[in-house]
Amino acid sequence: MTDSERTFLRTAIKKILPDLPELTINILEETLQSLGVETCDDFKFIEEADLLSALRPVQARKVLAALKLSCQTPESSSSSVDALPGPSTTLQSFSPQSSPSTSSINSQSPNTDWVYTFHVPWDKLPEELMQLLECGKRPCPQMRREMFRIVVHEMMRKNPCPGKRSTTEVAKKMVVKYPRSLQDIIEGDVIGTGYHSLVKQLQYRIENVKRSTTPKLRKRKHPNNESDTDEVPPEQRAAMQDTYGCINWDLKSLPLGETPDSQRQKKEQLKMMFQQNDTNTDEVKRLMKLTFYTQRKQVIQGDNIKCLLEEWPFWFNELGMAVHFKELTGIGLKETFTRNLTLKGERLLNYFNTVGVDKNKKFLQAVTTLKVMRGELSDCSVDVKEMLLLLLSYFNEKEDAMFCYVEDTCLAEEFEYFYLIGRSCFSAKRFMLCVDQNIVLDNLPSFVSAVCMMFGSYYCFNIHYPSELASTLEFLQRCFFSINPEKGTKVEKTNTSCLQVNPRVLTLIQELSDHEWRDV
C-alpha cells in the first residue's frame, strides 16, 4: 500500500474507535493490509472473523458496521449514519484518489483460516497466572512455559502444523489482551512489534511437540501453504540493510532554496572553517544540516571514506556526526545514549552481576576477571566499559572483534577497529576510531564519545554490522540508541539472514524483564 492509503486506513480506524490503544491500531492496520485492503471498496469483503485477530468481538462488530456503511451510496449512507454504534463517520472521505484495486482481497488458505476465529484459551490457564495478567504483572518463566504449553495445545487441535503466520496472529491477540504483562518492553521502549518474543516461544513449543511425532527423515521440512513472507530476495537484501533504521536515507530533492552550486559553496565553507579551527558550533550545525542532501548522495554513490574525510572533515568529529545521524535516523546520537545509560545501564550491570553469573561458568569467569581488572575504579566511563565487555561475553562475541589495544608509541594498523591506547579497556585513556581501514579520529575525548562515534559510523556510512558482533550491536541499537525497527537486519550478508529481532537479543530482553529491572 502507498503512504496515502496507509494514512487513510489509520485515520479511518481512529475515527471509528478513537480510544483504541496505539498498539492495537498498529495491529489492526497490519491485519487489514494483510487481508488485501487497498481501497475503500475493499471493505465490503471484510467479515467479522477477519478482525478477531486484532480486536475483541464488540470492537470488531463496531468497526465492521462502519466499514459496511462506507461502501453504501452517498444517499443511503447519509440516511443511515445515525444508526452507527459509536462515533459516526463515512470512510469515503478518507479514501485516496486511486483506481479500484485489481484484486479486492487476498484469498485465505484453509490452513490459515482457523487462526482468525481462534480464541486464546485464557479460561484454561492457572488462576494464579490469570491474576498476574489481569493485574498487569509479568509472569515468571515457569508460568510463561505453562501458558505456552496450553496455548500451543489448543492451536494444534485446530491445525497440527501451525506456521509462523498463524503463530504471529495468535501472539498479536495475546499482546493486545494483556500488553503490560506480555509485550516486549524495556523501560517504556517497545522492542520491535512488541510480540516477537511470544512468536519465538510459541514456535519453540510447537517444534518441541512436533519433534516427538515427526519421522526423522522429514523432521526438517513440513509442507504447508503458510510460507514465511518475511523472507526477502537476495537482490533486495543489501538495500534493506543500508536503509535499516533510517528515516532519511535517500532524499529525493535539495532543500528549499538550495542548488548544486550553493551546496558546493557551503561544503567549501565548512572545509575552510575546519582548516582555520573555527569552532562556531551553531554555524557548523546549520551548514552540516543544509548539506545533508549532498552528503547522503556521496555515500550512496559509493565515495570511499578517505574521500569523504577530505571533503567533509566536520562529519568525522562529534559535532558533525551528531547532525548527520539526527537527520538520518531522527535520533540524537550522544544524548540518547547517555539518557538510556542513566535509565538502564546500572540495572543491566546489576543483572549481569547477580542473575547472569549463574547462567554458565564462562560468563562467571568473565565477570570475575573484569572485577579484578577494574579494581577500585569508579565512574560512568568505567561502568560503560564493564557493561560493553560483559555484553560481548554474554553473547559469546569476541572482544578483539571490536577493540584493538595498542601502545601509545605504536602506529595503529589500518583495520576495522575501535583502538584503545593502553593494555586494557580499563587502563586506556585515549581512543581512536578506524572506519574502512582509515583512522578518522585519533584522539577521542572519552570512552562514551568513542562508543557513540563508532556506532554512528555504521549508519552514517552504510556499514553493515559484522556478523561476529551482530548481537552486541543490535542490543546497543535497540536498548541504548533507541533505533527499533520492527523488521530487517543491519548484519552483513550471511547464509542464514533472518528478518526479525535477533533471537539472542530477544532472549536477553526477556530475561531482563523477568528480572523486573528492579531498583538497585
PDB file of C-alpha atoms in Angstrom, residues 211-404:
ATOM      1  CA  ARG A 211       9.701 -33.340  17.249  1.00  0.00           C
ATOM      2  CA  SER A 212       8.309 -36.363  19.065  1.00  0.00           C
ATOM      3  CA  THR A 213       5.825 -37.228  16.303  1.00  0.00           C
ATOM      4  CA  THR A 214       7.679 -36.349  13.109  1.00  0.00           C
ATOM      5  CA  PRO A 215       9.812 -39.021  11.417  1.00  0.00           C
ATOM      6  CA  LYS A 216      13.482 -38.044  11.431  1.00  0.00           C
ATOM      7  CA  LEU A 217      13.795 -38.071   7.660  1.00  0.00           C
ATOM      8  CA  ARG A 218      11.010 -35.485   7.381  1.00  0.00           C
ATOM      9  CA  LYS A 219      11.598 -33.567  10.574  1.00  0.00           C
ATOM     10  CA  ARG A 220      13.209 -30.561   8.903  1.00  0.00           C
ATOM     11  CA  LYS A 221      10.529 -29.984   6.290  1.00  0.00           C
ATOM     12  CA  HIS A 222       6.788 -29.613   6.764  1.00  0.00           C
ATOM     13  CA  PRO A 223       4.951 -28.856   3.515  1.00  0.00           C
ATOM     14  CA  ASN A 224       2.115 -26.394   4.021  1.00  0.00           C
ATOM     15  CA  ASN A 225       0.810 -23.238   2.461  1.00  0.00           C
ATOM     16  CA  GLU A 226       1.939 -20.918   5.249  1.00  0.00           C
ATOM     17  CA  SER A 227       5.138 -19.670   3.688  1.00  0.00           C
ATOM     18  CA  ASP A 228       7.252 -17.203   5.625  1.00  0.00           C
ATOM     19  CA  THR A 229       6.520 -13.964   3.827  1.00  0.00           C
ATOM     20  CA  ASP A 230       9.162 -12.110   5.825  1.00  0.00           C
ATOM     21  CA  GLU A 231      11.969 -13.534   3.667  1.00  0.00           C
ATOM     22  CA  VAL A 232      13.418 -11.016   1.232  1.00  0.00           C
ATOM     23  CA  PRO A 233      15.012 -11.874  -2.135  1.00  0.00           C
ATOM     24  CA  PRO A 234      18.826 -11.599  -2.157  1.00  0.00           C
ATOM     25  CA  GLU A 235      18.782  -8.709  -4.641  1.00  0.00           C
ATOM     26  CA  GLN A 236      16.757  -6.599  -2.171  1.00  0.00           C
ATOM     27  CA  ARG A 237      18.599  -7.562   0.998  1.00  0.00           C
ATOM     28  CA  ALA A 238      21.529  -5.150   0.685  1.00  0.00           C
ATOM     29  CA  ALA A 239      19.223  -2.180   0.243  1.00  0.00           C
ATOM     30  CA  MET A 240      17.263  -3.190   3.347  1.00  0.00           C
ATOM     31  CA  GLN A 241      20.488  -3.484   5.343  1.00  0.00           C
ATOM     32  CA  ASP A 242      21.554   0.007   4.255  1.00  0.00           C
ATOM     33  CA  THR A 243      18.216   1.694   4.971  1.00  0.00           C
ATOM     34  CA  TYR A 244      17.530  -0.253   8.200  1.00  0.00           C
ATOM     35  CA  GLY A 245      16.592   2.159  10.989  1.00  0.00           C
ATOM     36  CA  CYS A 246      16.822   5.268   8.766  1.00  0.00           C
ATOM     37  CA  ILE A 247      14.094   7.803   8.048  1.00  0.00           C
ATOM     38  CA  ASN A 248      16.007   9.947   5.509  1.00  0.00           C
ATOM     39  CA  TRP A 249      18.360   7.533   3.797  1.00  0.00           C
ATOM     40  CA  ASP A 250      17.963   8.903   0.262  1.00  0.00           C
ATOM     41  CA  LEU A 251      16.470  12.373  -0.112  1.00  0.00           C
ATOM     42  CA  LYS A 252      14.610  12.998  -3.371  1.00  0.00           C
ATOM     43  CA  SER A 253      15.339  16.714  -3.675  1.00  0.00           C
ATOM     44  CA  LEU A 254      17.579  19.502  -2.430  1.00  0.00           C
ATOM     45  CA  PRO A 255      16.416  21.670   0.491  1.00  0.00           C
ATOM     46  CA  LEU A 256      14.213  24.600  -0.482  1.00  0.00           C
ATOM     47  CA  GLY A 257      16.329  27.375  -1.967  1.00  0.00           C
ATOM     48  CA  GLU A 258      19.399  25.190  -2.444  1.00  0.00           C
ATOM     49  CA  THR A 259      21.174  24.431  -5.739  1.00  0.00           C
ATOM     50  CA  PRO A 260      24.198  22.251  -6.620  1.00  0.00           C
ATOM     51  CA  ASP A 261      26.330  25.416  -6.690  1.00  0.00           C
ATOM     52  CA  SER A 262      25.161  26.564  -3.254  1.00  0.00           C
ATOM     53  CA  GLN A 263      25.852  23.068  -1.883  1.00  0.00           C
ATOM     54  CA  ARG A 264      29.424  23.210  -3.200  1.00  0.00           C
ATOM     55  CA  GLN A 265      29.909  26.663  -1.684  1.00  0.00           C
ATOM     56  CA  LYS A 266      28.710  25.502   1.719  1.00  0.00           C
ATOM     57  CA  LYS A 267      30.947  22.427   1.543  1.00  0.00           C
ATOM     58  CA  GLU A 268      33.973  24.642   0.812  1.00  0.00           C
ATOM     59  CA  GLN A 269      32.951  26.967   3.657  1.00  0.00           C
ATOM     60  CA  LEU A 270      32.901  24.021   6.065  1.00  0.00           C
ATOM     61  CA  LYS A 271      36.338  22.873   4.888  1.00  0.00           C
ATOM     62  CA  MET A 272      37.721  26.394   5.378  1.00  0.00           C
ATOM     63  CA  MET A 273      36.244  26.639   8.875  1.00  0.00           C
ATOM     64  CA  PHE A 274      37.797  23.286   9.799  1.00  0.00           C
ATOM     65  CA  GLN A 275      41.231  24.316   8.495  1.00  0.00           C
ATOM     66  CA  GLN A 276      41.060  27.582  10.434  1.00  0.00           C
ATOM     67  CA  ASN A 277      39.905  25.745  13.566  1.00  0.00           C
ATOM     68  CA  ASP A 278      36.734  27.820  13.586  1.00  0.00           C
ATOM     69  CA  THR A 279      34.500  26.328  16.290  1.00  0.00           C
ATOM     70  CA  ASN A 280      31.340  28.331  15.635  1.00  0.00           C
ATOM     71  CA  THR A 281      29.099  25.477  16.736  1.00  0.00           C
ATOM     72  CA  ASP A 282      25.799  26.922  15.554  1.00  0.00           C
ATOM     73  CA  GLU A 283      27.160  27.764  12.105  1.00  0.00           C
ATOM     74  CA  VAL A 284      28.719  24.313  11.671  1.00  0.00           C
ATOM     75  CA  LYS A 285      25.416  22.671  12.634  1.00  0.00           C
ATOM     76  CA  ARG A 286      23.486  24.876  10.222  1.00  0.00           C
ATOM     77  CA  LEU A 287      25.826  24.165   7.289  1.00  0.00           C
ATOM     78  CA  MET A 288      26.008  20.424   8.004  1.00  0.00           C
ATOM     79  CA  LYS A 289      22.208  20.223   8.093  1.00  0.00           C
ATOM     80  CA  LEU A 290      21.789  22.185   4.856  1.00  0.00           C
ATOM     81  CA  THR A 291      24.331  19.993   3.047  1.00  0.00           C
ATOM     82  CA  PHE A 292      22.923  16.688   4.368  1.00  0.00           C
ATOM     83  CA  TYR A 293      21.421  16.006   0.918  1.00  0.00           C
ATOM     84  CA  THR A 294      24.848  16.127  -0.763  1.00  0.00           C
ATOM     85  CA  GLN A 295      26.481  14.084   1.995  1.00  0.00           C
ATOM     86  CA  ARG A 296      23.915  11.295   1.522  1.00  0.00           C
ATOM     87  CA  LYS A 297      24.328  11.309  -2.259  1.00  0.00           C
ATOM     88  CA  GLN A 298      28.092  10.843  -1.923  1.00  0.00           C
ATOM     89  CA  VAL A 299      27.665   7.920   0.487  1.00  0.00           C
ATOM     90  CA  ILE A 300      25.009   6.245  -1.651  1.00  0.00           C
ATOM     91  CA  GLN A 301      27.058   6.556  -4.830  1.00  0.00           C
ATOM     92  CA  GLY A 302      29.930   4.798  -3.055  1.00  0.00           C
ATOM     93  CA  ASP A 303      32.529   7.506  -2.334  1.00  0.00           C
ATOM     94  CA  ASN A 304      35.216   5.972  -0.128  1.00  0.00           C
ATOM     95  CA  ILE A 305      35.902   7.073   3.438  1.00  0.00           C
ATOM     96  CA  LYS A 306      39.194   8.765   2.545  1.00  0.00           C
ATOM     97  CA  CYS A 307      37.375  10.968   0.031  1.00  0.00           C
ATOM     98  CA  LEU A 308      34.582  11.785   2.479  1.00  0.00           C
ATOM     99  CA  LEU A 309      37.128  12.620   5.193  1.00  0.00           C
ATOM    100  CA  GLU A 310      38.859  15.099   2.888  1.00  0.00           C
ATOM    101  CA  GLU A 311      35.657  16.737   1.660  1.00  0.00           C
ATOM    102  CA  TRP A 312      33.643  16.725   4.906  1.00  0.00           C
ATOM    103  CA  PRO A 313      36.130  16.909   7.821  1.00  0.00           C
ATOM    104  CA  PHE A 314      33.480  18.086  10.304  1.00  0.00           C
ATOM    105  CA  TRP A 315      31.489  14.922   9.567  1.00  0.00           C
ATOM    106  CA  PHE A 316      34.183  12.949  11.360  1.00  0.00           C
ATOM    107  CA  ASN A 317      34.028  14.744  14.687  1.00  0.00           C
ATOM    108  CA  GLU A 318      31.327  14.591  17.347  1.00  0.00           C
ATOM    109  CA  LEU A 319      29.566  17.764  16.255  1.00  0.00           C
ATOM    110  CA  GLY A 320      29.221  16.931  12.560  1.00  0.00           C
ATOM    111  CA  MET A 321      28.352  13.274  13.019  1.00  0.00           C
ATOM    112  CA  ALA A 322      25.666  14.171  15.554  1.00  0.00           C
ATOM    113  CA  VAL A 323      23.978  16.437  12.988  1.00  0.00           C
ATOM    114  CA  HIS A 324      24.141  13.836  10.190  1.00  0.00           C
ATOM    115  CA  PHE A 325      22.969  10.990  12.457  1.00  0.00           C
ATOM    116  CA  LYS A 326      19.996  13.043  13.689  1.00  0.00           C
ATOM    117  CA  GLU A 327      18.936  13.917  10.138  1.00  0.00           C
ATOM    118  CA  LEU A 328      19.394  10.299   9.010  1.00  0.00           C
ATOM    119  CA  THR A 329      17.649   8.462  11.863  1.00  0.00           C
ATOM    120  CA  GLY A 330      15.712  11.102  13.775  1.00  0.00           C
ATOM    121  CA  ILE A 331      17.697  10.124  16.905  1.00  0.00           C
ATOM    122  CA  GLY A 332      20.078  12.293  18.909  1.00  0.00           C
ATOM    123  CA  LEU A 333      23.281  10.230  18.997  1.00  0.00           C
ATOM    124  CA  LYS A 334      25.067  11.008  22.253  1.00  0.00           C
ATOM    125  CA  GLU A 335      22.126  12.427  24.186  1.00  0.00           C
ATOM    126  CA  THR A 336      20.028   9.307  23.527  1.00  0.00           C
ATOM    127  CA  PHE A 337      22.865   7.012  24.569  1.00  0.00           C
ATOM    128  CA  THR A 338      23.648   8.914  27.791  1.00  0.00           C
ATOM    129  CA  ARG A 339      19.953   9.181  28.704  1.00  0.00           C
ATOM    130  CA  ASN A 340      19.471   5.430  28.299  1.00  0.00           C
ATOM    131  CA  LEU A 341      22.657   4.771  30.238  1.00  0.00           C
ATOM    132  CA  THR A 342      21.095   6.616  33.155  1.00  0.00           C
ATOM    133  CA  LEU A 343      17.847   4.652  32.829  1.00  0.00           C
ATOM    134  CA  LYS A 344      19.206   1.173  32.099  1.00  0.00           C
ATOM    135  CA  GLY A 345      22.988   0.954  32.478  1.00  0.00           C
ATOM    136  CA  GLU A 346      23.260   0.320  36.202  1.00  0.00           C
ATOM    137  CA  ARG A 347      20.344  -2.098  36.147  1.00  0.00           C
ATOM    138  CA  LEU A 348      21.862  -4.074  33.281  1.00  0.00           C
ATOM    139  CA  LEU A 349      25.122  -4.361  35.228  1.00  0.00           C
ATOM    140  CA  ASN A 350      23.154  -5.486  38.271  1.00  0.00           C
ATOM    141  CA  TYR A 351      21.509  -8.232  36.206  1.00  0.00           C
ATOM    142  CA  PHE A 352      24.859  -9.428  34.845  1.00  0.00           C
ATOM    143  CA  ASN A 353      26.425  -9.476  38.314  1.00  0.00           C
ATOM    144  CA  THR A 354      23.542 -11.270  40.039  1.00  0.00           C
ATOM    145  CA  VAL A 355      21.462 -13.402  37.669  1.00  0.00           C
ATOM    146  CA  GLY A 356      23.842 -13.576  34.715  1.00  0.00           C
ATOM    147  CA  VAL A 357      26.673 -15.170  36.690  1.00  0.00           C
ATOM    148  CA  ASP A 358      24.505 -18.235  37.300  1.00  0.00           C
ATOM    149  CA  LYS A 359      23.951 -18.858  33.563  1.00  0.00           C
ATOM    150  CA  ASN A 360      27.279 -20.537  32.820  1.00  0.00           C
ATOM    151  CA  LYS A 361      30.799 -20.843  34.162  1.00  0.00           C
ATOM    152  CA  LYS A 362      32.384 -18.987  31.270  1.00  0.00           C
ATOM    153  CA  PHE A 363      30.356 -15.857  31.939  1.00  0.00           C
ATOM    154  CA  LEU A 364      31.090 -16.109  35.670  1.00  0.00           C
ATOM    155  CA  GLN A 365      34.799 -16.209  34.853  1.00  0.00           C
ATOM    156  CA  ALA A 366      34.424 -13.137  32.641  1.00  0.00           C
ATOM    157  CA  VAL A 367      32.649 -11.193  35.416  1.00  0.00           C
ATOM    158  CA  THR A 368      35.314 -12.174  37.942  1.00  0.00           C
ATOM    159  CA  THR A 369      38.173 -11.247  35.606  1.00  0.00           C
ATOM    160  CA  LEU A 370      36.672  -7.844  34.835  1.00  0.00           C
ATOM    161  CA  LYS A 371      36.200  -7.095  38.536  1.00  0.00           C
ATOM    162  CA  VAL A 372      39.894  -7.712  39.098  1.00  0.00           C
ATOM    163  CA  MET A 373      40.877  -5.586  36.091  1.00  0.00           C
ATOM    164  CA  ARG A 374      38.579  -2.775  37.127  1.00  0.00           C
ATOM    165  CA  GLY A 375      39.896  -2.682  40.684  1.00  0.00           C
ATOM    166  CA  GLU A 376      38.826   0.401  42.625  1.00  0.00           C
ATOM    167  CA  LEU A 377      37.990   2.480  39.555  1.00  0.00           C
ATOM    168  CA  SER A 378      34.531   4.030  39.800  1.00  0.00           C
ATOM    169  CA  ASP A 379      32.969   6.443  37.326  1.00  0.00           C
ATOM    170  CA  CYS A 380      30.441   6.444  34.494  1.00  0.00           C
ATOM    171  CA  SER A 381      33.014   5.734  31.805  1.00  0.00           C
ATOM    172  CA  VAL A 382      34.302   2.686  33.682  1.00  0.00           C
ATOM    173  CA  ASP A 383      30.743   1.402  34.115  1.00  0.00           C
ATOM    174  CA  VAL A 384      30.170   1.705  30.362  1.00  0.00           C
ATOM    175  CA  LYS A 385      33.389  -0.213  29.677  1.00  0.00           C
ATOM    176  CA  GLU A 386      32.336  -3.015  32.008  1.00  0.00           C
ATOM    177  CA  MET A 387      28.822  -3.101  30.555  1.00  0.00           C
ATOM    178  CA  LEU A 388      30.086  -3.352  26.973  1.00  0.00           C
ATOM    179  CA  LEU A 389      32.642  -6.033  27.814  1.00  0.00           C
ATOM    180  CA  LEU A 390      30.002  -8.060  29.658  1.00  0.00           C
ATOM    181  CA  LEU A 391      27.588  -7.747  26.727  1.00  0.00           C
ATOM    182  CA  LEU A 392      30.272  -9.162  24.433  1.00  0.00           C
ATOM    183  CA  SER A 393      30.881 -12.011  26.873  1.00  0.00           C
ATOM    184  CA  TYR A 394      27.172 -12.706  27.382  1.00  0.00           C
ATOM    185  CA  PHE A 395      26.627 -13.064  23.628  1.00  0.00           C
ATOM    186  CA  ASN A 396      29.873 -15.033  23.316  1.00  0.00           C
ATOM    187  CA  GLU A 397      31.254 -12.448  20.881  1.00  0.00           C
ATOM    188  CA  LYS A 398      34.956 -11.698  20.856  1.00  0.00           C
ATOM    189  CA  GLU A 399      36.346  -8.567  22.434  1.00  0.00           C
ATOM    190  CA  ASP A 400      39.059  -8.276  19.775  1.00  0.00           C
ATOM    191  CA  ALA A 401      36.386  -8.008  17.059  1.00  0.00           C
ATOM    192  CA  MET A 402      35.510  -4.568  18.472  1.00  0.00           C
ATOM    193  CA  PHE A 403      38.599  -3.345  20.334  1.00  0.00           C
ATOM    194  CA  CYS A 404      42.279  -3.257  19.472  1.00  0.00           C
TER     195      CYS A 404
END
